Structures are given as C-alpha cells and as structure tokens.
Short mmCIF file of N, CA and C and ligand atoms in Angstrom, two decimals:
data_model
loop_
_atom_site.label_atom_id
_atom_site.label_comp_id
_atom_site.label_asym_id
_atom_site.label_seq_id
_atom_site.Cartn_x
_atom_site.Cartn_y
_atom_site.Cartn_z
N UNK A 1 -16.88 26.92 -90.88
CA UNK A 1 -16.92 27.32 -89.48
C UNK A 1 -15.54 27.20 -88.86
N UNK A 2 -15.57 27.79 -87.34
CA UNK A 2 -14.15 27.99 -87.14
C UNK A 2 -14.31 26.30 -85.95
N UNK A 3 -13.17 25.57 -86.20
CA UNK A 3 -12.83 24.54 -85.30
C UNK A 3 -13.05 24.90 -83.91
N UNK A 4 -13.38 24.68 -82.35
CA UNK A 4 -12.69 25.03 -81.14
C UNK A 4 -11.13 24.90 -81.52
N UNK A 5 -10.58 25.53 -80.82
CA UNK A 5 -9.24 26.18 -80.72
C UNK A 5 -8.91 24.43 -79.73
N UNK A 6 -8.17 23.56 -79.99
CA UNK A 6 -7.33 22.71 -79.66
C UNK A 6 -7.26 22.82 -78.39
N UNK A 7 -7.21 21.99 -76.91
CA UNK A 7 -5.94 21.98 -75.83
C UNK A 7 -4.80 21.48 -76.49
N UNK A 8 -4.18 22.28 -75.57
CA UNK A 8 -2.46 22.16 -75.83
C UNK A 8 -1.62 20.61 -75.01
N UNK A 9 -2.70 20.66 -73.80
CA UNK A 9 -2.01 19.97 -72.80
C UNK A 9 -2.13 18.67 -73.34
N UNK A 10 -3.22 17.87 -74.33
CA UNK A 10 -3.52 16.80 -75.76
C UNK A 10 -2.18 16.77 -76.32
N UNK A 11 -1.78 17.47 -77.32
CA UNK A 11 -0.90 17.34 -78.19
C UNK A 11 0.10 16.59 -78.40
N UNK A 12 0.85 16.15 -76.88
CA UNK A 12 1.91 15.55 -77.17
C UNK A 12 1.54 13.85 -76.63
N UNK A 13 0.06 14.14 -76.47
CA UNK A 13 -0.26 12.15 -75.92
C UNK A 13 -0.52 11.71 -77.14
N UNK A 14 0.00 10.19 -76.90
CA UNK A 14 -0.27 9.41 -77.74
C UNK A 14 -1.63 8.86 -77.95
N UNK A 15 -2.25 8.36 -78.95
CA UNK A 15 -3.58 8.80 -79.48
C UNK A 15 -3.96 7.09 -78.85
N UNK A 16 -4.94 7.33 -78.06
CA UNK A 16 -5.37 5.75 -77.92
C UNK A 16 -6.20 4.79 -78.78
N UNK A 17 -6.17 3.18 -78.75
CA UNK A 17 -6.41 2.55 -79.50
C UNK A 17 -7.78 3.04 -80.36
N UNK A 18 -9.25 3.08 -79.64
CA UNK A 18 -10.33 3.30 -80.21
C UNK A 18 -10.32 4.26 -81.13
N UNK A 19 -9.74 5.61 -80.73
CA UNK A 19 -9.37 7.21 -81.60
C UNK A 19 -8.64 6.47 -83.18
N UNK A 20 -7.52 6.00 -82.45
CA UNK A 20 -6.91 5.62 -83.83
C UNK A 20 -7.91 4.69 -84.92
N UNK A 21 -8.21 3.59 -84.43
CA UNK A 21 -9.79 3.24 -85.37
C UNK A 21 -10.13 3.46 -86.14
N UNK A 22 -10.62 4.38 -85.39
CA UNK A 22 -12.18 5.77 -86.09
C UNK A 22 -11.05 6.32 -87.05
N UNK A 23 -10.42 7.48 -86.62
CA UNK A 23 -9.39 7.81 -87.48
C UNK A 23 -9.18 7.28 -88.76
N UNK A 24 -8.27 6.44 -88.67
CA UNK A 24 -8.21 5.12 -89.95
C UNK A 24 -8.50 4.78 -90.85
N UNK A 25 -10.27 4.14 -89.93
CA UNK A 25 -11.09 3.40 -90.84
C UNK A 25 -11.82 4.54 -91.77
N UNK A 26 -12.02 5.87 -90.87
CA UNK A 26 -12.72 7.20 -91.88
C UNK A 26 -12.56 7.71 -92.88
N UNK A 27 -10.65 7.75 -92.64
CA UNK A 27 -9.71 8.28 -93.88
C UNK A 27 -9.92 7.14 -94.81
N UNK A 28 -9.67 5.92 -95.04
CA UNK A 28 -9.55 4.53 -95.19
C UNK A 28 -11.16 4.73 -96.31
N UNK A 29 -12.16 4.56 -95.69
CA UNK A 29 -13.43 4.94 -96.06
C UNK A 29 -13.91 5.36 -97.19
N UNK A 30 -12.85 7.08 -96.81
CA UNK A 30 -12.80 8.20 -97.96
C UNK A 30 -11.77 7.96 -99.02
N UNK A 31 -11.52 7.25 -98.92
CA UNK A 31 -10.25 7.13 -99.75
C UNK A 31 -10.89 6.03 -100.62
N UNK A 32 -11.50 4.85 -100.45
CA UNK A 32 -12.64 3.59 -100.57
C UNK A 32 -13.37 4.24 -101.91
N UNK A 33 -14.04 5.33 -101.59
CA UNK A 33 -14.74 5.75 -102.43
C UNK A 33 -14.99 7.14 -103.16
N UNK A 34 -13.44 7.44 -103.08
CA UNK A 34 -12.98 8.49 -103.65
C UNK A 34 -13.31 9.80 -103.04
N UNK A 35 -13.75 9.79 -102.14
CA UNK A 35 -13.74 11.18 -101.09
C UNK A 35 -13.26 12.16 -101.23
N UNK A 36 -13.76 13.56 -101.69
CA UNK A 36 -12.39 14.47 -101.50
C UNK A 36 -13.26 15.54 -100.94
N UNK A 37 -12.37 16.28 -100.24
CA UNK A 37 -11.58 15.80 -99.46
C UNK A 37 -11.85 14.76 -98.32
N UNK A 38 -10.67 14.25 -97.93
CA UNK A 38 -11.21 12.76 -97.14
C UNK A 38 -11.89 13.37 -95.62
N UNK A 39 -11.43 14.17 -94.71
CA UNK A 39 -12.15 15.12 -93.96
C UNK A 39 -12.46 15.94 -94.07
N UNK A 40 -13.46 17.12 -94.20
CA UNK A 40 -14.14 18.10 -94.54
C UNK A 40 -13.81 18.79 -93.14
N UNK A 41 -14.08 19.85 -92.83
CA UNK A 41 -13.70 21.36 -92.32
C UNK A 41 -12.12 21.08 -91.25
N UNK A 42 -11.28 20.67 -92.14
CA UNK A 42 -10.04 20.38 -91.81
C UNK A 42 -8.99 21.05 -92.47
N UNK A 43 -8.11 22.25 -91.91
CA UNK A 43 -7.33 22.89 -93.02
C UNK A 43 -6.30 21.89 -93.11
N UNK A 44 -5.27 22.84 -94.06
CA UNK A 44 -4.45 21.59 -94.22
C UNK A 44 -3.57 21.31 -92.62
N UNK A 45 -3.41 22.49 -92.10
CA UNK A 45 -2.44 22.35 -91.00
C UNK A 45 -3.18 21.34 -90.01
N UNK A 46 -4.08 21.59 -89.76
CA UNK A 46 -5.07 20.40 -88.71
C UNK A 46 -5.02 19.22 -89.61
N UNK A 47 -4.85 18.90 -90.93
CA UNK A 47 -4.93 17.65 -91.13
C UNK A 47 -3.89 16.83 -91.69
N UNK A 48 -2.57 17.84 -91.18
CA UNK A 48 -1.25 17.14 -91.47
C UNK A 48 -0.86 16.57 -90.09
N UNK A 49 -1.76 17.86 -88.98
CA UNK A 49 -1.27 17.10 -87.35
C UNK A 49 -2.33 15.93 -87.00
N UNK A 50 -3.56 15.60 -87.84
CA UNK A 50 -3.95 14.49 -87.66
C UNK A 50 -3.51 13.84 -87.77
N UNK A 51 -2.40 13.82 -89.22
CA UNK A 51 -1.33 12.71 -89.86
C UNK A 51 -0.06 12.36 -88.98
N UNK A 52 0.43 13.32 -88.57
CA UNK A 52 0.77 13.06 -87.94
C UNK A 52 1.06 12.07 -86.63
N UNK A 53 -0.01 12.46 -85.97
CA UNK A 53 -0.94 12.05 -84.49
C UNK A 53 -1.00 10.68 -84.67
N UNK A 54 -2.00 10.54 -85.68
CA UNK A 54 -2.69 9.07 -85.59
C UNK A 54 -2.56 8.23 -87.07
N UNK A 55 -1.34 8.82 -88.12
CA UNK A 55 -1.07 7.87 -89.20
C UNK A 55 0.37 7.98 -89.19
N UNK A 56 1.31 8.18 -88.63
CA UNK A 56 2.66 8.55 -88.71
C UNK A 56 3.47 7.61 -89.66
N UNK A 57 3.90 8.24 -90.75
CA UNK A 57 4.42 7.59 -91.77
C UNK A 57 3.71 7.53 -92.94
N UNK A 58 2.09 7.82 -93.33
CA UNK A 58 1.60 7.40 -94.09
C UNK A 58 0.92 8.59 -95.13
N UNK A 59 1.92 8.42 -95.92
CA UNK A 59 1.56 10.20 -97.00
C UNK A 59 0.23 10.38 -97.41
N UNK A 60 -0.32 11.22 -96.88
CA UNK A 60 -1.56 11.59 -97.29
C UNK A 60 -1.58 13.28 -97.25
N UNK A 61 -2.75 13.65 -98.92
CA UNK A 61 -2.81 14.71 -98.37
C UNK A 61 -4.61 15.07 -98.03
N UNK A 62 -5.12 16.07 -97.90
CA UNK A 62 -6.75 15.48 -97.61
C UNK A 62 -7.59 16.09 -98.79
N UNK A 63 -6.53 16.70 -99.73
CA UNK A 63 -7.45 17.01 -101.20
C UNK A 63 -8.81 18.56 -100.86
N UNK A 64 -9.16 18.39 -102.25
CA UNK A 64 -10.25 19.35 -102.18
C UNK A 64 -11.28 19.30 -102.85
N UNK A 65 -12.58 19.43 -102.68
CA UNK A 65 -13.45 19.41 -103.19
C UNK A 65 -13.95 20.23 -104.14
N UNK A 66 -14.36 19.93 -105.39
CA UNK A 66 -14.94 21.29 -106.47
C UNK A 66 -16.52 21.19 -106.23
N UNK A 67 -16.85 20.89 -105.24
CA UNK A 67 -18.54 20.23 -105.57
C UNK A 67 -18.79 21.38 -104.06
N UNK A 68 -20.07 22.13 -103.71
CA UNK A 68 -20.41 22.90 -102.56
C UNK A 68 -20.61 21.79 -101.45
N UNK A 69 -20.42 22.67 -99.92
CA UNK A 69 -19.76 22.23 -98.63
C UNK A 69 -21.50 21.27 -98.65
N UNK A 70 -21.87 19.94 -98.04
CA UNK A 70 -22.97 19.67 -97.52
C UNK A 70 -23.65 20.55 -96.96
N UNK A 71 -24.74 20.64 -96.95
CA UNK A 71 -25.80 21.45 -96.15
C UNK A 71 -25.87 21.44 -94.78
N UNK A 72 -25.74 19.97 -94.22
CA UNK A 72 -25.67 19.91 -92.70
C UNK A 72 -24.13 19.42 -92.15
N UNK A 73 -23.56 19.97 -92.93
CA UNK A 73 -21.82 19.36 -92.62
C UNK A 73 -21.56 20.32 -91.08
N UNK A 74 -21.65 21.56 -91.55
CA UNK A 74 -21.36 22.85 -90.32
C UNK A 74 -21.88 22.43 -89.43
N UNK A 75 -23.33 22.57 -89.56
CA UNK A 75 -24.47 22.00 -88.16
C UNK A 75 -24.06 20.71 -87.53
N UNK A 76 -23.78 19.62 -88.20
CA UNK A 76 -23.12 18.66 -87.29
C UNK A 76 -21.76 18.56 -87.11
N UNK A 77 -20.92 19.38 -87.68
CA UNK A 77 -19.66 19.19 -87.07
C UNK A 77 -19.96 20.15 -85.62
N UNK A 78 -20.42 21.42 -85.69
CA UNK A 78 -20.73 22.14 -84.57
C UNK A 78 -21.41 21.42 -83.64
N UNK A 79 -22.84 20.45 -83.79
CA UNK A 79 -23.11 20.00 -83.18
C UNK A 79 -22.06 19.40 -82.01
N UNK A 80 -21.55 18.65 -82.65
CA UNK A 80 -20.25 17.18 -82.16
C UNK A 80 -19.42 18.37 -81.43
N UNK A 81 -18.71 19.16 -82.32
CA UNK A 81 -17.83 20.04 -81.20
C UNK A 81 -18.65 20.56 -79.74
N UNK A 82 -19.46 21.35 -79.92
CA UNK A 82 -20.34 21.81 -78.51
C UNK A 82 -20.15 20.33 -77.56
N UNK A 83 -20.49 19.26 -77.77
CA UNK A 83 -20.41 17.63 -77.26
C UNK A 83 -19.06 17.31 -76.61
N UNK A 84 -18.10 17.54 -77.25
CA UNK A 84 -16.95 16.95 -77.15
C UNK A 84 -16.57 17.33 -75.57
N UNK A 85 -15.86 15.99 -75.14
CA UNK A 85 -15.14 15.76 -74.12
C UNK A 85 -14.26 14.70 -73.94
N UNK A 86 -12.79 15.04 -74.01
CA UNK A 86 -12.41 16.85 -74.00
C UNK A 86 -12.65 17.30 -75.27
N UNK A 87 -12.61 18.71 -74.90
CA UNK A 87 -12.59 19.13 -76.26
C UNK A 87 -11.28 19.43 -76.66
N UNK A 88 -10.59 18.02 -77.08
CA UNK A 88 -9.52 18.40 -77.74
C UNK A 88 -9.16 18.32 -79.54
N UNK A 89 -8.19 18.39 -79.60
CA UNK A 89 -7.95 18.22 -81.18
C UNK A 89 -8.17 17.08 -81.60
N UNK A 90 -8.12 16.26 -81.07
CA UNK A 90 -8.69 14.55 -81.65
C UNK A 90 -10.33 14.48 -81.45
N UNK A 91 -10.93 14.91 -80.70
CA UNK A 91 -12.46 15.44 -81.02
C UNK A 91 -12.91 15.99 -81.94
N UNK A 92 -12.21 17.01 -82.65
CA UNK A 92 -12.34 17.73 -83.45
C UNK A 92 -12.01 17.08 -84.60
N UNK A 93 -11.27 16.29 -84.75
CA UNK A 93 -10.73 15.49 -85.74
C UNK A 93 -11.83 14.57 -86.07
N UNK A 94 -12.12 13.53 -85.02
CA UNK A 94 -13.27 12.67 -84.90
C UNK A 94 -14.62 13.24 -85.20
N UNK A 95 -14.94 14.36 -84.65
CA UNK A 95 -16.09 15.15 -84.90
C UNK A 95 -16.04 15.32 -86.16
N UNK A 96 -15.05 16.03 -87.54
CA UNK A 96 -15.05 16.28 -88.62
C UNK A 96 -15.01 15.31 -89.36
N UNK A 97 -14.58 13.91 -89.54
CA UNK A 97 -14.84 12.38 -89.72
C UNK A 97 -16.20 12.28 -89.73
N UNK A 98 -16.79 12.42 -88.58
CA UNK A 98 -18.17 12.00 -88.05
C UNK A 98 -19.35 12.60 -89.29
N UNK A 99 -18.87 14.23 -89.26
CA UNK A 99 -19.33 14.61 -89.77
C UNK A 99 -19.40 14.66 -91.05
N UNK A 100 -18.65 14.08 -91.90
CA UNK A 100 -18.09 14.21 -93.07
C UNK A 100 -18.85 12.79 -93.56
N UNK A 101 -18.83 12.01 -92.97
CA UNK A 101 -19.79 10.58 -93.14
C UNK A 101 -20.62 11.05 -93.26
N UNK A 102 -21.27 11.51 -92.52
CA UNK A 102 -23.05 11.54 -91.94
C UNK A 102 -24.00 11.83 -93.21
N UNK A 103 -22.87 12.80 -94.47
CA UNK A 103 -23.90 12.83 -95.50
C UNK A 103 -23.53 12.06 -96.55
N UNK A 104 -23.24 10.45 -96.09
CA UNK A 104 -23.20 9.61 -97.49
C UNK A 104 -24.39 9.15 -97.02
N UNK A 105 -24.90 7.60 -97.50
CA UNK A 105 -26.30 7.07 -97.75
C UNK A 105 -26.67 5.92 -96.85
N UNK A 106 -25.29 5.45 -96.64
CA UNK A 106 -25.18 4.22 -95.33
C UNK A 106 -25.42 4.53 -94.10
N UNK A 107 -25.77 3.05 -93.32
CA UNK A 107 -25.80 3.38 -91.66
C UNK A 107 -24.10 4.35 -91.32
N UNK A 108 -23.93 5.22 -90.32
CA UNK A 108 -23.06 5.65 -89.96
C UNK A 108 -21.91 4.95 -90.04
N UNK A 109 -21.82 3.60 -89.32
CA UNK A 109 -20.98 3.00 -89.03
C UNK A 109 -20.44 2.72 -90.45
N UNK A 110 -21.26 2.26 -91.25
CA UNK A 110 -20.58 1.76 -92.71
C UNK A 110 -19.90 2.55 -93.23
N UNK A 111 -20.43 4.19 -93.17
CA UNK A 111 -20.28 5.18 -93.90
C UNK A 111 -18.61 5.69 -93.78
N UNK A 112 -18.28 5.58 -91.94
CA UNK A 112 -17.37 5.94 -91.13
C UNK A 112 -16.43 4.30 -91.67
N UNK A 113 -16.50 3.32 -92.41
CA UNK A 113 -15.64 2.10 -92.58
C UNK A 113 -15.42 1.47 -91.24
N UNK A 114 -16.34 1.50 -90.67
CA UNK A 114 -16.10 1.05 -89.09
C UNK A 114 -16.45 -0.32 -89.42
N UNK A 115 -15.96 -1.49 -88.26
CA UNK A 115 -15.94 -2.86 -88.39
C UNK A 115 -17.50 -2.82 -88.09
N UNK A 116 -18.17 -1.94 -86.97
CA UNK A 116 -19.40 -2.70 -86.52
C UNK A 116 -20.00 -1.46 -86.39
N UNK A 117 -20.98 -1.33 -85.49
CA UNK A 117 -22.03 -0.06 -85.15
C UNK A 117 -21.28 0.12 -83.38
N UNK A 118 -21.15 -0.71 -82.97
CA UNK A 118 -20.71 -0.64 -81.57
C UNK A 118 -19.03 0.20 -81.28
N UNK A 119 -18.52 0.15 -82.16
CA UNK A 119 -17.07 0.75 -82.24
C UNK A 119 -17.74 2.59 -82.49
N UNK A 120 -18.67 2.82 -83.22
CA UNK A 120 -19.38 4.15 -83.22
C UNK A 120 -20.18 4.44 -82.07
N UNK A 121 -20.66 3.70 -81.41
CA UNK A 121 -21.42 3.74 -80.28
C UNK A 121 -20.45 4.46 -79.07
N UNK A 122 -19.00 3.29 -79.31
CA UNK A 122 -18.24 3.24 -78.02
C UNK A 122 -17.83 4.69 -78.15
N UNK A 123 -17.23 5.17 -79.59
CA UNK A 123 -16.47 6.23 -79.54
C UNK A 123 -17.55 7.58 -79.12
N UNK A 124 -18.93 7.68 -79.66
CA UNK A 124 -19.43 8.54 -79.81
C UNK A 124 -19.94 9.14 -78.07
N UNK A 125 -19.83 7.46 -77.17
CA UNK A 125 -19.79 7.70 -75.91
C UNK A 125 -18.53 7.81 -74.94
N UNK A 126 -17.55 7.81 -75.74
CA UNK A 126 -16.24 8.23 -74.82
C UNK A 126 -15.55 9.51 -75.41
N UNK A 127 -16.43 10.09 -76.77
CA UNK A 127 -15.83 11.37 -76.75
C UNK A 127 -17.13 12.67 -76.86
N UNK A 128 -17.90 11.80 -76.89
CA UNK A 128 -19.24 13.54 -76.79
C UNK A 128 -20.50 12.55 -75.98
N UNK A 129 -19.73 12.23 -74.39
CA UNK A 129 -21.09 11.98 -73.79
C UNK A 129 -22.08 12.24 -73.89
N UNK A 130 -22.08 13.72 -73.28
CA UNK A 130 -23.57 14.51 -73.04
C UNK A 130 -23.90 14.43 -74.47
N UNK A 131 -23.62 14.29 -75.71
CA UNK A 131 -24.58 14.17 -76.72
C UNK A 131 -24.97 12.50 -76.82
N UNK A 132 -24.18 11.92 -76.18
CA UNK A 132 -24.79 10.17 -77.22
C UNK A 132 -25.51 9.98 -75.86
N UNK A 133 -25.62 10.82 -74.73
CA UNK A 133 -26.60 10.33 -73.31
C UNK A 133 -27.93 10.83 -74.11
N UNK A 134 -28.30 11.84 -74.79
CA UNK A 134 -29.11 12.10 -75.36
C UNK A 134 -29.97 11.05 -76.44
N UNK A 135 -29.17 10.09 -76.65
CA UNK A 135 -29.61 9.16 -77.47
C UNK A 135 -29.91 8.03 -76.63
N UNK A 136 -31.05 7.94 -75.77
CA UNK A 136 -31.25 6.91 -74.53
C UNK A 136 -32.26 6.37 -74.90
N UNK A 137 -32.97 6.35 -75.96
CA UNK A 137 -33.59 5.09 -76.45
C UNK A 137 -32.92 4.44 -77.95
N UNK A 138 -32.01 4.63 -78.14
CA UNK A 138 -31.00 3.96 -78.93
C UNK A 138 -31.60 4.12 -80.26
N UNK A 139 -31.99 5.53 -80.74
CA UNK A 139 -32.10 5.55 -82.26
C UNK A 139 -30.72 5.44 -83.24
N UNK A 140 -31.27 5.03 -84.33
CA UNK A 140 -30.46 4.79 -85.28
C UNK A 140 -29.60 6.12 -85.54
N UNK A 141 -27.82 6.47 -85.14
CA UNK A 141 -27.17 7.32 -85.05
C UNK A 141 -27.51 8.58 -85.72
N UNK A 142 -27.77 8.25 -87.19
CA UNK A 142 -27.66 9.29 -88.48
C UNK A 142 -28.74 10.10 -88.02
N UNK A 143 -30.17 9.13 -87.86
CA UNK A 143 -31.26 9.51 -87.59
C UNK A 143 -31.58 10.62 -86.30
N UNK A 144 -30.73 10.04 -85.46
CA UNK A 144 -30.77 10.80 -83.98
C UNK A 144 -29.72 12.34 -84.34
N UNK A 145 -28.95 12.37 -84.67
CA UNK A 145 -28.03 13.43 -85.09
C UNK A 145 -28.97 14.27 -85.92
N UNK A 146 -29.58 14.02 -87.04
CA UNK A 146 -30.34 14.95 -87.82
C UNK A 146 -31.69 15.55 -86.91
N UNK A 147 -32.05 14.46 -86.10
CA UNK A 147 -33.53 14.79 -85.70
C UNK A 147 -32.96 16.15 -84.60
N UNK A 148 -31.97 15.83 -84.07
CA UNK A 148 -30.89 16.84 -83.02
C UNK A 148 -31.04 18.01 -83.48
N UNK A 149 -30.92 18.27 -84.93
CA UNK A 149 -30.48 19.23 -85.67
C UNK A 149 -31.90 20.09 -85.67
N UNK A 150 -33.04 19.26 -86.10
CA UNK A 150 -33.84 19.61 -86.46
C UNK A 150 -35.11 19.87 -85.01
N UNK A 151 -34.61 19.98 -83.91
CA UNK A 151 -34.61 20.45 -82.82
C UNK A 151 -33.95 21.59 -82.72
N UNK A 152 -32.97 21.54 -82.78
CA UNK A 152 -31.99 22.66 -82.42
C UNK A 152 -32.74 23.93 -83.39
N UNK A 153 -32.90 23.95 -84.50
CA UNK A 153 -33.60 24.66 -85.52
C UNK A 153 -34.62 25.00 -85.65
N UNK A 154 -35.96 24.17 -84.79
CA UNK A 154 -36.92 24.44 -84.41
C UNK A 154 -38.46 23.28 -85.61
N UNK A 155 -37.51 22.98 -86.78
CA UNK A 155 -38.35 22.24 -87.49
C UNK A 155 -38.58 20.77 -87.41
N UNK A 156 -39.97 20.76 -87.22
CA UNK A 156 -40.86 19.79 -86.96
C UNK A 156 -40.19 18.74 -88.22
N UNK A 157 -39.66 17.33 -87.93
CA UNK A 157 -39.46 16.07 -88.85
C UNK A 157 -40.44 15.01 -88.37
N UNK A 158 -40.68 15.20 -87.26
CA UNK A 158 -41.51 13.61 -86.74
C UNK A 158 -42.83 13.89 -87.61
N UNK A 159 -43.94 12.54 -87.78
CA UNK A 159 -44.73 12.17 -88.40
C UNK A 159 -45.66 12.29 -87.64
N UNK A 160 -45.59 12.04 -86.29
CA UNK A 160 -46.27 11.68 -85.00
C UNK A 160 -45.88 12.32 -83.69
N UNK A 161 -46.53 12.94 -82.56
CA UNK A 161 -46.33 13.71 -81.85
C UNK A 161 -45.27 12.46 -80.94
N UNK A 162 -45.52 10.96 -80.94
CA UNK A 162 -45.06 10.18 -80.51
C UNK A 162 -44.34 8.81 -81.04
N UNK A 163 -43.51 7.98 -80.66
CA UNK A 163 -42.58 7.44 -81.67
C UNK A 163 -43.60 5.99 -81.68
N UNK A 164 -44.20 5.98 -80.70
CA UNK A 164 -44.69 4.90 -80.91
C UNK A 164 -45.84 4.41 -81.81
N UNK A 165 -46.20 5.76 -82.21
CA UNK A 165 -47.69 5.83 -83.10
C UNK A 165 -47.26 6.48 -84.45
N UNK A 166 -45.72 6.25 -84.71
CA UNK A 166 -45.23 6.86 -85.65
C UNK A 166 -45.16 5.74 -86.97
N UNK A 167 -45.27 6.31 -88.95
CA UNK A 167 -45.06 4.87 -89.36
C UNK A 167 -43.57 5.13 -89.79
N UNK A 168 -42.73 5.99 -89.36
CA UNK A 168 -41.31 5.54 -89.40
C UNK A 168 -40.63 5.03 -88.17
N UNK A 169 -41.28 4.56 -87.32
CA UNK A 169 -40.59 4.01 -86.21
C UNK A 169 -39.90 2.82 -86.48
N UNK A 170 -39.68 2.16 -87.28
CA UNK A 170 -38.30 0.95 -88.29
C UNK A 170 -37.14 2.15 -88.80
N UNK A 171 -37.87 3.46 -89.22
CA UNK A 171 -37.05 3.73 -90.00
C UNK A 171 -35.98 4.55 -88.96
N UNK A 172 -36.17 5.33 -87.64
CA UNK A 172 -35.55 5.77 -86.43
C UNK A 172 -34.85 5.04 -85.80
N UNK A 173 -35.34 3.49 -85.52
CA UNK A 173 -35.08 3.05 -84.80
C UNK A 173 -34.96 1.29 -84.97
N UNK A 174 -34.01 0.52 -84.74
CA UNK A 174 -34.35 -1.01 -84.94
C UNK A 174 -32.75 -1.29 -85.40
N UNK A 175 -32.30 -2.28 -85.61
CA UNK A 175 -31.03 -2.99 -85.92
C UNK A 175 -30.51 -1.83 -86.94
N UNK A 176 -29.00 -1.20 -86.87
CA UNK A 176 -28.44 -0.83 -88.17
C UNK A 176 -26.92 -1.49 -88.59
N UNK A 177 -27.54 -2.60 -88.80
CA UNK A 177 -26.60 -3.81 -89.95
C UNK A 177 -27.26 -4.39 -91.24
S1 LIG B 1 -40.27 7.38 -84.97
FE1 LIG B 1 -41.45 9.14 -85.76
S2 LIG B 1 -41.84 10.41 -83.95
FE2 LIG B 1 -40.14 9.01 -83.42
S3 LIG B 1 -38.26 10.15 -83.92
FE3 LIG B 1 -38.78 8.93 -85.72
S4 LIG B 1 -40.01 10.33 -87.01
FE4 LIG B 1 -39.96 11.20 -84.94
#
C-alpha cells in the first residue's frame, strides 16, 4: 500500500522522547529475532529517514523478506494511518512498527520490545487517538486492532452477541503481562 504522503512542516523536529522508544525498542525487537525486514511497508528511502530521525549514527539497513507480505499487515498499517495524529512521517513510521509486530505471537507490547504495555498504551494514545479512544473498555491491544479489522470487513469474530456472556472474555480482555 501507498504510505500517507509525510508533512513537511515534521521533518526538521526533533523526534521526542516516547517516539524515539517505540522506534528503538521495535527495530531492537526485529533485529532480537531476526526480523527481516525489521519494518515492513517501509521503502528504503522512508527507512533511511527513519534512521536518520530517530537512530542517527547507527548503520542499519531494513533488509528484505523472501517469505509473502502478512495477511493483515496492509489492513493494519492502513488502519493506524487513517488514526494518526498528526499524520506525520513518524506516525507512519510508528504505525509500520506497530504493524509489523502485530503478526508475531506475543502481547503487543512484547512483540514491539517495549519495557511495559503502558509505554504502548501511552504512544498508541498520543499518536492515533481517535483509534485507541475506541478502545474504552481496555481490550487487550492485538485483540482490539484485529476485532477493528474484522468490523471494518464486516466478519463476525465474537462468540457472543455480548462480551460478557462470551467464553473468550480472558482471552479479549484481562492483564497483558
Ligand atoms: S469477549 Fe467475546 S464478544 Fe467480547 S470482543 Fe471478545 S470475542 Fe467478542
């Protein structure tokens, strides 16, 4: 899919603490467990100005994959982009991170090499509000993102017309540590 097209008026700020993080710990992550490429729908030029941006000094390149794109990689990176605010190039960056996790096997946060679940929380609510306001009974991230999807698409995943009479309601929802 095609990225949103960058603001310009972004480019030359310096990347703040939380961004850098996420950033980091994602590449960091992918790199952990042999990732390739370490961000997915990132050409190389967007992911030399990530390197830039938010690793300055630190040679990386983001590789390539011989194995086909995930199935829901597009759908949730699109998801996250439509979300983003701003929608700038570090959204997009973060969004393709985000997304690039989402199909390993761990809670998000682990997946993303994040210290905690709350550093995913913070970011996912200071850069795609209107999507993590959507998550207002605090399901388990991965879970809430797919079920998103599967809304957006029209196919039925729930078990139960309601969560409370549901028998995956542990599995939606409850501690992810
Ligand atoms: S607990 Fe059941 S009804 Fe609620 S979101 Fe999960 S699968 Fe759907």
């Amino acid at each position: 899919m095609n990225a949103p097209e960058p603001s310009l008026s972004h480019l030359a700020e310096v990347v703040p603490p939380l961004e850098q993080i996420v950033v980091a710990c994602a590449i960091a992550q992918s790199q952990r467990i042999g990732a390739q490429p370490l961000i997915r729908g990132l050409d190389d030029a967007a992911f030399a100005a990530l390197c830039a941006r938010c690793l300055p000094g630190v040679p990386l390149t983001n590789g390539r994959s011989a194995s086909a794109p995930f199935d829901e990689f597009d759908e949730l990176f699109a998801l996250l982009c439509e979300h983003a605010s701003p929608r700038d190039e570090l959204s997009v960056w973060i969004a393709a991170a985000i997304a690039t996790a989402a199909q390993r096997d761990e809670h998000l946060w682990q997946d993303m090499g994040l210290p905690s679940r709350r550093e995913l929380s913070a970011i996912l609510n200071l850069r795609f509000p209107s999507l993590a306001a959507l998550n207002d009974r605090d399901m388990k991230w991965k879970k809430f993102f797919y079920r998103q999807l599967c809304l957006r698409a029209e196919v039925p995943i729930c078990k139960s017309p309601n969560c409370a009479d549901c028998s995956d309601l542990a599995v939606c929802f409850g501690p992810e540590d």
